[in-house]
mmCIF file with all atom_site columns, C-alpha atoms and ligand atoms in Angstrom:
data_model
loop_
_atom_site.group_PDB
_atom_site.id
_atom_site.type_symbol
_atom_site.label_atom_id
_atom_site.label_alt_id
_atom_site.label_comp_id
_atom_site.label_asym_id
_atom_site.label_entity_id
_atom_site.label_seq_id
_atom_site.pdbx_PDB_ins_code
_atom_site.Cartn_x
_atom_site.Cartn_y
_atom_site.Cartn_z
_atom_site.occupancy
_atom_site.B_iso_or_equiv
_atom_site.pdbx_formal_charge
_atom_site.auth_seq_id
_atom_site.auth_comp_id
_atom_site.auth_asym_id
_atom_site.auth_atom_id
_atom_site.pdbx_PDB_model_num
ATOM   1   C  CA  . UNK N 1 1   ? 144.263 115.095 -16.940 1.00 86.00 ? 1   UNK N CA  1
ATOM   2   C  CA  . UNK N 1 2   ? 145.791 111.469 -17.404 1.00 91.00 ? 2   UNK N CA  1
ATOM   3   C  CA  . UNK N 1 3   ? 149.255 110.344 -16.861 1.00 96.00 ? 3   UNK N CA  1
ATOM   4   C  CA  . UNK N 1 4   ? 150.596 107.188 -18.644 1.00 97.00 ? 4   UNK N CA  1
ATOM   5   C  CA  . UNK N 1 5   ? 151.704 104.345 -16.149 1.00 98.00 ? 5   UNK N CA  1
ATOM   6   C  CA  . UNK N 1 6   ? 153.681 101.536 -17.589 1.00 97.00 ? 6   UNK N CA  1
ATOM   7   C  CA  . UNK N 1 7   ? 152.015 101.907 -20.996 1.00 96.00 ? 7   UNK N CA  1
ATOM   8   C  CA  . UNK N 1 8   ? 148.502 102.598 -19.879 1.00 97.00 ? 8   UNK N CA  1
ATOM   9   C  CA  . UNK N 1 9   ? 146.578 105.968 -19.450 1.00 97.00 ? 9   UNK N CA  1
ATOM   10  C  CA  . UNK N 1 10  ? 145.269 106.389 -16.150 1.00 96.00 ? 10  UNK N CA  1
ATOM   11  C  CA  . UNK N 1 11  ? 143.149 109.528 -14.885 1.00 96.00 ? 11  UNK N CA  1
ATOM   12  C  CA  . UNK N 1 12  ? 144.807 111.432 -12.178 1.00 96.00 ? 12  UNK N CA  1
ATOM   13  C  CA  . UNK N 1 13  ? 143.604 111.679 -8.985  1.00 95.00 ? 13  UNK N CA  1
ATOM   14  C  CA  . UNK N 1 14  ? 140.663 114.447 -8.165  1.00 95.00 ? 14  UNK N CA  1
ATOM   15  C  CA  . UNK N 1 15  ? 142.630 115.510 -4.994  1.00 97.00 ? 15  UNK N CA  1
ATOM   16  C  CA  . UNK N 1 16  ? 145.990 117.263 -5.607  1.00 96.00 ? 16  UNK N CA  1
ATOM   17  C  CA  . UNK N 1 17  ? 147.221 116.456 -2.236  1.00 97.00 ? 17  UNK N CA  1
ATOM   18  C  CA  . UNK N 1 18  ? 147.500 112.511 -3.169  1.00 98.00 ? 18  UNK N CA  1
ATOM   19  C  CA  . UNK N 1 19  ? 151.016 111.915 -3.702  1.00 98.00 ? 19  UNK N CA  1
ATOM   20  C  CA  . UNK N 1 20  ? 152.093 109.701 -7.094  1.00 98.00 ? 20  UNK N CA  1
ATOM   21  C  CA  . UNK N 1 21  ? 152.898 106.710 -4.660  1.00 98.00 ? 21  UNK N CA  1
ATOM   22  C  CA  . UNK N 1 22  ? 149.527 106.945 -2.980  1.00 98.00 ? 22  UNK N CA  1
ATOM   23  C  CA  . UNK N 1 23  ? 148.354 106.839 -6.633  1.00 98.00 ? 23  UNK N CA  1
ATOM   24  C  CA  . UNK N 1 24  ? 150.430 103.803 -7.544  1.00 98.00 ? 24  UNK N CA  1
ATOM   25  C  CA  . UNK N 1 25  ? 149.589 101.770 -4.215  1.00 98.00 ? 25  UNK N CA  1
ATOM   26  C  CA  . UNK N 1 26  ? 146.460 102.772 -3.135  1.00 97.00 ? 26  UNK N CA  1
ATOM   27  C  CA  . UNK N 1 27  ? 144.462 103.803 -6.400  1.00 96.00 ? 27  UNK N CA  1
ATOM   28  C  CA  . UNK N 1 28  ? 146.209 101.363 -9.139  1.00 97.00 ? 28  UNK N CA  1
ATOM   29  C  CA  . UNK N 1 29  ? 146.772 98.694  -6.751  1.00 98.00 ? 29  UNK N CA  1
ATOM   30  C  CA  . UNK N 1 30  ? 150.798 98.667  -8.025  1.00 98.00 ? 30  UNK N CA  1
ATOM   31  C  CA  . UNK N 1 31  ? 152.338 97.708  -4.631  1.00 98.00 ? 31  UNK N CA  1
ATOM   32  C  CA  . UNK N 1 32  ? 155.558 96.562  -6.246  1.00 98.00 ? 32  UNK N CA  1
ATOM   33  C  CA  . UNK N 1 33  ? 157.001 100.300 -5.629  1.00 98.00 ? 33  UNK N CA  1
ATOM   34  C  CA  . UNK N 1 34  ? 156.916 100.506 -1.788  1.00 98.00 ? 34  UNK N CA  1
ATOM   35  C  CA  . UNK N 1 35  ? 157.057 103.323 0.762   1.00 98.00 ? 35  UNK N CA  1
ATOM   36  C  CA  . UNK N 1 36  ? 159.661 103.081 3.314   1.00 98.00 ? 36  UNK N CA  1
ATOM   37  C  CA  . UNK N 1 37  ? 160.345 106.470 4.817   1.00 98.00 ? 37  UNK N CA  1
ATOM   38  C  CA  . UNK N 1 38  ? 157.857 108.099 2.940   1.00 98.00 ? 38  UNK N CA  1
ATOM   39  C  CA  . UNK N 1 39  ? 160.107 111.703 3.357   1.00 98.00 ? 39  UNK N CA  1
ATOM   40  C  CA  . UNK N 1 40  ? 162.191 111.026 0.611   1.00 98.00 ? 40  UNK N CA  1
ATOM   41  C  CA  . UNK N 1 41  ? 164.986 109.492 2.673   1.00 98.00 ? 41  UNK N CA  1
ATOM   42  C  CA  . UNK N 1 42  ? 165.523 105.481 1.578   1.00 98.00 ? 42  UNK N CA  1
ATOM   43  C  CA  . UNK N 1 43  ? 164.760 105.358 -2.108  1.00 98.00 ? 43  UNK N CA  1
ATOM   44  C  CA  . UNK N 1 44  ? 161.922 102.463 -1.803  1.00 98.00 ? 44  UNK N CA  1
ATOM   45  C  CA  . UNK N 1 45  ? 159.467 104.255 -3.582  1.00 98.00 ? 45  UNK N CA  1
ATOM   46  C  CA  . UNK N 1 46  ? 162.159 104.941 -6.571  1.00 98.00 ? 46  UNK N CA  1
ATOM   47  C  CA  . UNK N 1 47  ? 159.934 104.886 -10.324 1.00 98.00 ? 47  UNK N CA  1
ATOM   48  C  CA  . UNK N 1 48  ? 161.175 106.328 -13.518 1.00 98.00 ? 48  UNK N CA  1
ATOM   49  C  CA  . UNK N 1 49  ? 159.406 109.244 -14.762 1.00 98.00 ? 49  UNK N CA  1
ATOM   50  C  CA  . UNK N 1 50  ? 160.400 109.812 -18.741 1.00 97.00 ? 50  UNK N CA  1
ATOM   51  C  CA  . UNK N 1 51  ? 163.715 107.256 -17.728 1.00 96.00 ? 51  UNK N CA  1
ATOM   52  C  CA  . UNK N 1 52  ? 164.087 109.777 -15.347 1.00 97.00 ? 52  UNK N CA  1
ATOM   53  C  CA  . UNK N 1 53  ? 164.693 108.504 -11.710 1.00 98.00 ? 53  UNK N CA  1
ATOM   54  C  CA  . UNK N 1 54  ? 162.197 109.981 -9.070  1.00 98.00 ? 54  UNK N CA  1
ATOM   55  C  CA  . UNK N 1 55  ? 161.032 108.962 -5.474  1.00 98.00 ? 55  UNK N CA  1
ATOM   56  C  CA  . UNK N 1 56  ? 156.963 109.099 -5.951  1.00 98.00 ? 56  UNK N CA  1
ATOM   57  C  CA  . UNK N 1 57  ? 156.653 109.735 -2.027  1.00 98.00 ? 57  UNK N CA  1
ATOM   58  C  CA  . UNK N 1 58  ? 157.907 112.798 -2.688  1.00 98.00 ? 58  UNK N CA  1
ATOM   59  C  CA  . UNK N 1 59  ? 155.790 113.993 -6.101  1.00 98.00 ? 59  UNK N CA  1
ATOM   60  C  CA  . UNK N 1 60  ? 152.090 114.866 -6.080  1.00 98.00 ? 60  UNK N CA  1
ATOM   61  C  CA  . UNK N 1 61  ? 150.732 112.830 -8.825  1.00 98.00 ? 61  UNK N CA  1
ATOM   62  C  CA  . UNK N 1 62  ? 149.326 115.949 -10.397 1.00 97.00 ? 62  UNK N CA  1
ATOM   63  C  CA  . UNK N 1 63  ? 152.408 117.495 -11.325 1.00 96.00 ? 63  UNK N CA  1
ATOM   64  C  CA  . UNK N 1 64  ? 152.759 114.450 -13.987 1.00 97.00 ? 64  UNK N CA  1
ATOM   65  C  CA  . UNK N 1 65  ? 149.934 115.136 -16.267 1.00 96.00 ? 65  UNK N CA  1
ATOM   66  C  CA  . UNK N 1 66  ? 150.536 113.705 -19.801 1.00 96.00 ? 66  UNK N CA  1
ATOM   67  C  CA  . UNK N 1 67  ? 154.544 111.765 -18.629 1.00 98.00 ? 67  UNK N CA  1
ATOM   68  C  CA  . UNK N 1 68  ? 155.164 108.415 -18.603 1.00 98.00 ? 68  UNK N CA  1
ATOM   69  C  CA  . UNK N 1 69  ? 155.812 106.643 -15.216 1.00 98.00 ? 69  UNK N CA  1
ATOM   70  C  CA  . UNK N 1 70  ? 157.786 103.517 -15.278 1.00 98.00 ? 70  UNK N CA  1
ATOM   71  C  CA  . UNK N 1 71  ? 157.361 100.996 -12.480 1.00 98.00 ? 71  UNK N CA  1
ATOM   72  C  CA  . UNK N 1 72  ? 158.658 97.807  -11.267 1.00 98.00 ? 72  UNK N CA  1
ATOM   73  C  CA  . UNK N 1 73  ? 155.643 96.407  -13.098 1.00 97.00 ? 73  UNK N CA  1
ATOM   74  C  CA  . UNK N 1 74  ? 156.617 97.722  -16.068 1.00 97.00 ? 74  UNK N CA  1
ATOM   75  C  CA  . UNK N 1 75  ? 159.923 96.846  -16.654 1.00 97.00 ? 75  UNK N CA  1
ATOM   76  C  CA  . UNK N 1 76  ? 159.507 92.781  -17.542 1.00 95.00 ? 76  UNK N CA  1
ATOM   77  C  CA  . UNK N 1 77  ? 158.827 91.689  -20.604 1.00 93.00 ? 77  UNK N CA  1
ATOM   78  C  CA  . UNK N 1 78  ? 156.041 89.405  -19.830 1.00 91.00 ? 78  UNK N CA  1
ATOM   79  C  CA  . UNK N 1 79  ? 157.491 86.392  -18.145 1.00 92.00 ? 79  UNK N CA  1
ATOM   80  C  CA  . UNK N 1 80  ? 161.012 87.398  -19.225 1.00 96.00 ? 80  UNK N CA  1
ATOM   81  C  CA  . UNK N 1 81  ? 162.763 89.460  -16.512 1.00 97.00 ? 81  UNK N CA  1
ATOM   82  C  CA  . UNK N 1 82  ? 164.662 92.659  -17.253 1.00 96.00 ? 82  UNK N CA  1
ATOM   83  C  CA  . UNK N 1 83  ? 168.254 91.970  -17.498 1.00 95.00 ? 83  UNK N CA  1
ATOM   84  C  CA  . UNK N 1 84  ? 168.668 93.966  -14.182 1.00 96.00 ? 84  UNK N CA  1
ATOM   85  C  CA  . UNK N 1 85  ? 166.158 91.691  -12.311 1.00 97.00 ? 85  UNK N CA  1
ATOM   86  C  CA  . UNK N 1 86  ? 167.492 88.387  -13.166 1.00 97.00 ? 86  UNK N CA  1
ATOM   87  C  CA  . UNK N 1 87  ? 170.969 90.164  -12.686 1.00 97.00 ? 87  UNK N CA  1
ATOM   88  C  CA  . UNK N 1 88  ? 169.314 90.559  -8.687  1.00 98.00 ? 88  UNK N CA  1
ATOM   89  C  CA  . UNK N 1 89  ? 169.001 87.118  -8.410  1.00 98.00 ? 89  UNK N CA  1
ATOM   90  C  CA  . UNK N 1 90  ? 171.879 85.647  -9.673  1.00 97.00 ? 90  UNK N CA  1
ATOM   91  C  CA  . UNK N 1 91  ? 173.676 87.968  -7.399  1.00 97.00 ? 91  UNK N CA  1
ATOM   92  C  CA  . UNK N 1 92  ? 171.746 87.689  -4.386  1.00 97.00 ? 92  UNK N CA  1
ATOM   93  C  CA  . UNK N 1 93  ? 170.940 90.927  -4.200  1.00 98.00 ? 93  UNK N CA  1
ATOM   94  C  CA  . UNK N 1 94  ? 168.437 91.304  -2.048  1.00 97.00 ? 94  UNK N CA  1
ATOM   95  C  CA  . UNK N 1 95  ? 166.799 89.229  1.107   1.00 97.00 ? 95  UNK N CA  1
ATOM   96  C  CA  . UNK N 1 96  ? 163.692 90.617  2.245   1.00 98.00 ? 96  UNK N CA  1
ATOM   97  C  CA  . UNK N 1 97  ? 163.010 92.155  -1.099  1.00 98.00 ? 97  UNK N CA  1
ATOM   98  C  CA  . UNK N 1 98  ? 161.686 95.180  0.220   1.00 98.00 ? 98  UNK N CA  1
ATOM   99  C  CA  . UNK N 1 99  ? 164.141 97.754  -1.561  1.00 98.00 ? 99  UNK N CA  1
ATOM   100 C  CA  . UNK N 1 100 ? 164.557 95.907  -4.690  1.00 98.00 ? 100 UNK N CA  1
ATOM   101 C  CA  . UNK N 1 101 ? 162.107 97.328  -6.715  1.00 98.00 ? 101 UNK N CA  1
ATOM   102 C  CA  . UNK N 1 102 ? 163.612 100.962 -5.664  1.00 98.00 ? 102 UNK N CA  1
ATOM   103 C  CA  . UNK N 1 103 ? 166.860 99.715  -6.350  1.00 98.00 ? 103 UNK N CA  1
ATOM   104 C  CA  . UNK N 1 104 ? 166.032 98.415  -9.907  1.00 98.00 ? 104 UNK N CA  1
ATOM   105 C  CA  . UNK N 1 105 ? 164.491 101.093 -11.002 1.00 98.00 ? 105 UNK N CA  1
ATOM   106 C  CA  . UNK N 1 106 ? 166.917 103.313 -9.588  1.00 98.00 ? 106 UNK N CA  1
ATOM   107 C  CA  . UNK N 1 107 ? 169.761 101.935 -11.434 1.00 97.00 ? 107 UNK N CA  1
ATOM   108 C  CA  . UNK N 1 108 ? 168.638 101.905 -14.560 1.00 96.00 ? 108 UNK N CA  1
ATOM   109 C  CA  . UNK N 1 109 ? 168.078 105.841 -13.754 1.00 96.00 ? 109 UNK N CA  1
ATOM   110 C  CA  . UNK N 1 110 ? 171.113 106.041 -12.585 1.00 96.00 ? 110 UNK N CA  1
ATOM   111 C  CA  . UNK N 1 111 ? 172.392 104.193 -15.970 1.00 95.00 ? 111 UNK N CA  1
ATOM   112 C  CA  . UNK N 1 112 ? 170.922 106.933 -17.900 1.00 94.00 ? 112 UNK N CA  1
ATOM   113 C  CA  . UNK N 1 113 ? 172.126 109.464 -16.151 1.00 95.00 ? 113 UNK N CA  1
ATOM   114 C  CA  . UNK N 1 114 ? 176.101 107.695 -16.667 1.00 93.00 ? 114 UNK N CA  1
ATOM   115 C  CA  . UNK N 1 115 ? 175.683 108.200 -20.010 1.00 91.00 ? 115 UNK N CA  1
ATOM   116 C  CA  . UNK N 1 116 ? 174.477 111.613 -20.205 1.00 92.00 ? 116 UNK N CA  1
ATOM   117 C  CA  . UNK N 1 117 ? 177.556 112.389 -18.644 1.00 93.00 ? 117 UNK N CA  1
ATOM   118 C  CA  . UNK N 1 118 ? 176.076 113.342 -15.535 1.00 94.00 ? 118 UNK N CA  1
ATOM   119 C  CA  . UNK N 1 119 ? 179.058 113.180 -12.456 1.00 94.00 ? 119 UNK N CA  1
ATOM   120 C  CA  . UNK N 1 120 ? 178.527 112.310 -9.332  1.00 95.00 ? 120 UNK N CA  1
ATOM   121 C  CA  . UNK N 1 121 ? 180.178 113.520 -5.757  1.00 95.00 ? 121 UNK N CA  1
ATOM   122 C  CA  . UNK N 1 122 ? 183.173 111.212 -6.070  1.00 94.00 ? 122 UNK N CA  1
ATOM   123 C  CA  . UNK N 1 123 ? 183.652 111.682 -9.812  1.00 93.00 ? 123 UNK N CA  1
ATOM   124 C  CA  . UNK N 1 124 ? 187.272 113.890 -9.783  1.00 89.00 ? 124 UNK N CA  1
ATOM   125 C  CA  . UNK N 1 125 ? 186.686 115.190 -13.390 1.00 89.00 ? 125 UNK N CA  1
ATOM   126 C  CA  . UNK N 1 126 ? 182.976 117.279 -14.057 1.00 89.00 ? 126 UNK N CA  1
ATOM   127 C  CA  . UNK N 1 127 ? 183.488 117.322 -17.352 1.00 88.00 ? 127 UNK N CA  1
ATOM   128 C  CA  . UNK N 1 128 ? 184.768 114.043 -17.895 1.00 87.00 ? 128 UNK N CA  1
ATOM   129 C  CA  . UNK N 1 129 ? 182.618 111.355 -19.559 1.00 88.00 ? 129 UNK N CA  1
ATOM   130 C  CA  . UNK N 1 130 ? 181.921 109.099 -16.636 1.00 89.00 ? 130 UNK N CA  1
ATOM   131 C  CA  . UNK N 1 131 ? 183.586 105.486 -15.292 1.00 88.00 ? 131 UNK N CA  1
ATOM   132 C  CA  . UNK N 1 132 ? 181.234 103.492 -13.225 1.00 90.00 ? 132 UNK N CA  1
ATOM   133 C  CA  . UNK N 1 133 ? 183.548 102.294 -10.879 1.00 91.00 ? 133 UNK N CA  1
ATOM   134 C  CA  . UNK N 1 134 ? 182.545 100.573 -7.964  1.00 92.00 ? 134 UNK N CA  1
ATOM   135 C  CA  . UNK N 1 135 ? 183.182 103.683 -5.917  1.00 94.00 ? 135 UNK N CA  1
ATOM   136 C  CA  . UNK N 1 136 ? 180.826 105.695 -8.535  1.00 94.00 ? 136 UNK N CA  1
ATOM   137 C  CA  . UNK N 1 137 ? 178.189 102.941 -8.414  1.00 95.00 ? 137 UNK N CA  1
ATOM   138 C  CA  . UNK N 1 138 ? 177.951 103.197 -4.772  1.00 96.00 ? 138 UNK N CA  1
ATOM   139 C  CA  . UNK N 1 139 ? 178.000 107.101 -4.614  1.00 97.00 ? 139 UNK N CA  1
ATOM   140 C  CA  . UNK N 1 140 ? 175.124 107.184 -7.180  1.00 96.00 ? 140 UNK N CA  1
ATOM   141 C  CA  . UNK N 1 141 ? 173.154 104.457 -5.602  1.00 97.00 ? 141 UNK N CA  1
ATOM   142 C  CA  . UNK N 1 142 ? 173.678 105.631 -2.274  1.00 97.00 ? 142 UNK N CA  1
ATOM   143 C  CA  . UNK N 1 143 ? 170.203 107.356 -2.347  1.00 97.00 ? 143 UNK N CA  1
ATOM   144 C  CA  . UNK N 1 144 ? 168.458 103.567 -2.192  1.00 98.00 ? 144 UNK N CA  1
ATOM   145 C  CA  . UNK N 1 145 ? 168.879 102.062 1.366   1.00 98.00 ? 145 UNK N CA  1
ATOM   146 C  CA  . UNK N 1 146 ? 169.160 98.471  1.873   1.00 98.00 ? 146 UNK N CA  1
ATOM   147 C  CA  . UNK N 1 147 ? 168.456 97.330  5.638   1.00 97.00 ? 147 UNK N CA  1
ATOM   148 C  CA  . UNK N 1 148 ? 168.948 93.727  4.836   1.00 97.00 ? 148 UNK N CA  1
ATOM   149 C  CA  . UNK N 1 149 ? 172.799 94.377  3.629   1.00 95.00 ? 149 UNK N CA  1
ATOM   150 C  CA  . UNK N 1 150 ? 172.630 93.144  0.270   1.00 97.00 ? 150 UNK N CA  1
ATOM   151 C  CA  . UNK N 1 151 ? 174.879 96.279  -1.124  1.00 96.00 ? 151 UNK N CA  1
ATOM   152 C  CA  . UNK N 1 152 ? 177.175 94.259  -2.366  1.00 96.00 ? 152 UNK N CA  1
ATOM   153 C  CA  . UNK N 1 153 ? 175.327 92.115  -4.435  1.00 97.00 ? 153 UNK N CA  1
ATOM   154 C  CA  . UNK N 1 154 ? 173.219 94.873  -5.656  1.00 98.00 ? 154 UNK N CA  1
ATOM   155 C  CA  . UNK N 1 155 ? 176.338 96.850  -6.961  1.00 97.00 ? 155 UNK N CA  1
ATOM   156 C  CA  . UNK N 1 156 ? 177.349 93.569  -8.723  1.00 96.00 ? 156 UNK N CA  1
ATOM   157 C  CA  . UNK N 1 157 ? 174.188 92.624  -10.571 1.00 97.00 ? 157 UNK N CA  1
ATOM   158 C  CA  . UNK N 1 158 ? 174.214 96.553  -11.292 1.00 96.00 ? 158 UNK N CA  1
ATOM   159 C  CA  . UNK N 1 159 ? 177.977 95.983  -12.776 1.00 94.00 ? 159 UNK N CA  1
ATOM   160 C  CA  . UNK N 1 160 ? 176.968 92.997  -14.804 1.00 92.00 ? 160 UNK N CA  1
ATOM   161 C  CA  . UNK N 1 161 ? 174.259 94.062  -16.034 1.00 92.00 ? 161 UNK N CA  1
ATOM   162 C  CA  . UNK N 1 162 ? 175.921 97.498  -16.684 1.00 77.00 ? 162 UNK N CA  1
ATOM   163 C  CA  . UNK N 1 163 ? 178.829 95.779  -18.537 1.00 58.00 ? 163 UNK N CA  1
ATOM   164 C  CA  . UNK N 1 164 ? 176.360 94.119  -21.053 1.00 51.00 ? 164 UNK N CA  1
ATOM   165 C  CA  . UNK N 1 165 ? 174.147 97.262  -21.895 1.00 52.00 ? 165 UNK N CA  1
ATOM   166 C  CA  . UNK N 1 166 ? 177.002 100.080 -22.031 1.00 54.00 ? 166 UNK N CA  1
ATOM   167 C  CA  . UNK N 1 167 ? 180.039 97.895  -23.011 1.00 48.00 ? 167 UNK N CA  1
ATOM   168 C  CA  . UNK N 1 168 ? 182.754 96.488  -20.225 1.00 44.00 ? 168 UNK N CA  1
ATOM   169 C  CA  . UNK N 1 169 ? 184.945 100.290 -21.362 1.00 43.00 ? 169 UNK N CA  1
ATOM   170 C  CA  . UNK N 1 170 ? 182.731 102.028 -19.455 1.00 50.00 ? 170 UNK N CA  1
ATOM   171 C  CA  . UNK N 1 171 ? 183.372 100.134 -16.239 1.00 47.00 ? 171 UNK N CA  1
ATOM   172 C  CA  . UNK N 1 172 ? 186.325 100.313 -14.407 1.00 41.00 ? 172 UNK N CA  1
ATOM   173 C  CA  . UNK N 1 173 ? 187.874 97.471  -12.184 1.00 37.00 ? 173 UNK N CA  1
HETATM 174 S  S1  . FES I 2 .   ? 159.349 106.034 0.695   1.00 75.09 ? 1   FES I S1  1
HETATM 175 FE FE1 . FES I 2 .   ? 160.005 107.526 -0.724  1.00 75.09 ? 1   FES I FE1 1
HETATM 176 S  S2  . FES I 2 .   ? 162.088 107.849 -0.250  1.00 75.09 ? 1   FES I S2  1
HETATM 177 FE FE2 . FES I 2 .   ? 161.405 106.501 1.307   1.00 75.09 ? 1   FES I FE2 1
HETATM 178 S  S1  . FES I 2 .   ? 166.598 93.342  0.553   1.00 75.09 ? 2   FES I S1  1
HETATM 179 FE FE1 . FES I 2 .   ? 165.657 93.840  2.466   1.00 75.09 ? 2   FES I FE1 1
HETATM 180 S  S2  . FES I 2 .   ? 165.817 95.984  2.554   1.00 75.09 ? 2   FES I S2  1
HETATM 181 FE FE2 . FES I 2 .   ? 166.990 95.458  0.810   1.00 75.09 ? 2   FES I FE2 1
#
C-alpha cells in the first residue's frame, strides 16, 4: 500500500493506528503541517487530500492508500511561492507562523469547495452559486484557529488572492 505525498509515492505505515500527521511529521520528516490540538479542533494540521481539505490528526494514514496528499511542502513552485503564500505576507497574515500552513492549505480547500457550489452556515440561499463575502470567508475558515490574531489579514490575502484565481464577480464587498 503507498499513498502519493506531494508528488512522491511513499509506503504507508505498517501500524494502522499511526495517524496521517504522525506519518507526515514523524515518518517523512514534513513538519511544515503542525499539530495543535491534535482532536480535530484548530485546523493546524489542515492538508489537502485529492484538493480536498482534511485535518491529518484526525485520519489514520491507512485509510489513504493510492490518494494524493497535498502539503504545505507541496504547494510552491520551487522558489516561487504559491500565490496564497506570498498573498500571507504581503498581508501580514500571520505572526508566529504556527497556523499558516493550516490556513493555506485550508483555503485553497475551501476555494474549491466555493466553486463547487458548496454553501456554508451563513450562506442564505443553498442552492445559490456562492459569494465569498467576507462574512462567508470567515464562516468557512472558521475551522483554522489563529492564536496570534492575524484573522484579518488572513481573510485579506485569502480575498486577494481569491479575486485573481476566481475573478473579482465572485467576491462581494
Ligand atoms: S492538530 Fe489537527 S485539528 Fe488541531
Ligand atoms: S500566526 Fe500564530 S497562531 Fe496564527
Amino acid at each position: 500500500m503507498s499513498i502519493l505525498i506531494n508528488g512522491s509515492a511513499v509506503a504507508l505505515p505498517d501500524d494502522p493506528r499511526v495517524s496521517l500527521l504522525d506519518l507526515l511529521r514523524e515518518g517523512l520528516h514534513l513538519a511544515g503541517t503542525k499539530k495543535g490540538c491534535n482532536q480535530g479542533a484548530c485546523g493546524a494540521c489542515t492538508v489537502l487530500v485529492d484538493g480536498a481539505r482534511i485535518v491529518s490528526c484526525l485520519a489514520l494514514a491507512v485509510q489513504y492508500d493510492g490518494r494524493q496528499v497535498t502539503t504545505i511542502e507541496g504547494l510552491a513552485d520551487g522558489d516561487a511561492l504559491h500565490p496564497l503564500q506570498q498573498a500571507f505576507i504581503d498581508h501580514d497574515g500571520f505572526q508566529c507562523g504556527y497556523c499558516t500552513p493550516g490556513q493555506i492549505c485550508s483555503a485553497i480547500g475551501m476555494a474549491a469547495e466555493a466553486k463547487r457550489g458548496v454553501p456554508s452556515h451563513v450562506s442564505a440561499d443553498l442552492t445559490a452559486d456562492v459569494t465569498l463575502t467576507r462574512e462567508e470567508l470567515q464562516e468557512r475558515m472558521s475551522g483554522n484557529l489563529c492564536r496570534c490574531g492575524a484573522h484579518n489579514g488572513i481573510i485579506d490575502a485569502i480575498r486577494e488572492t481569491l479575486t485573481v484565481e476566481m475573478g473579482a464577480a465572485e467576491l462581494a464587498a
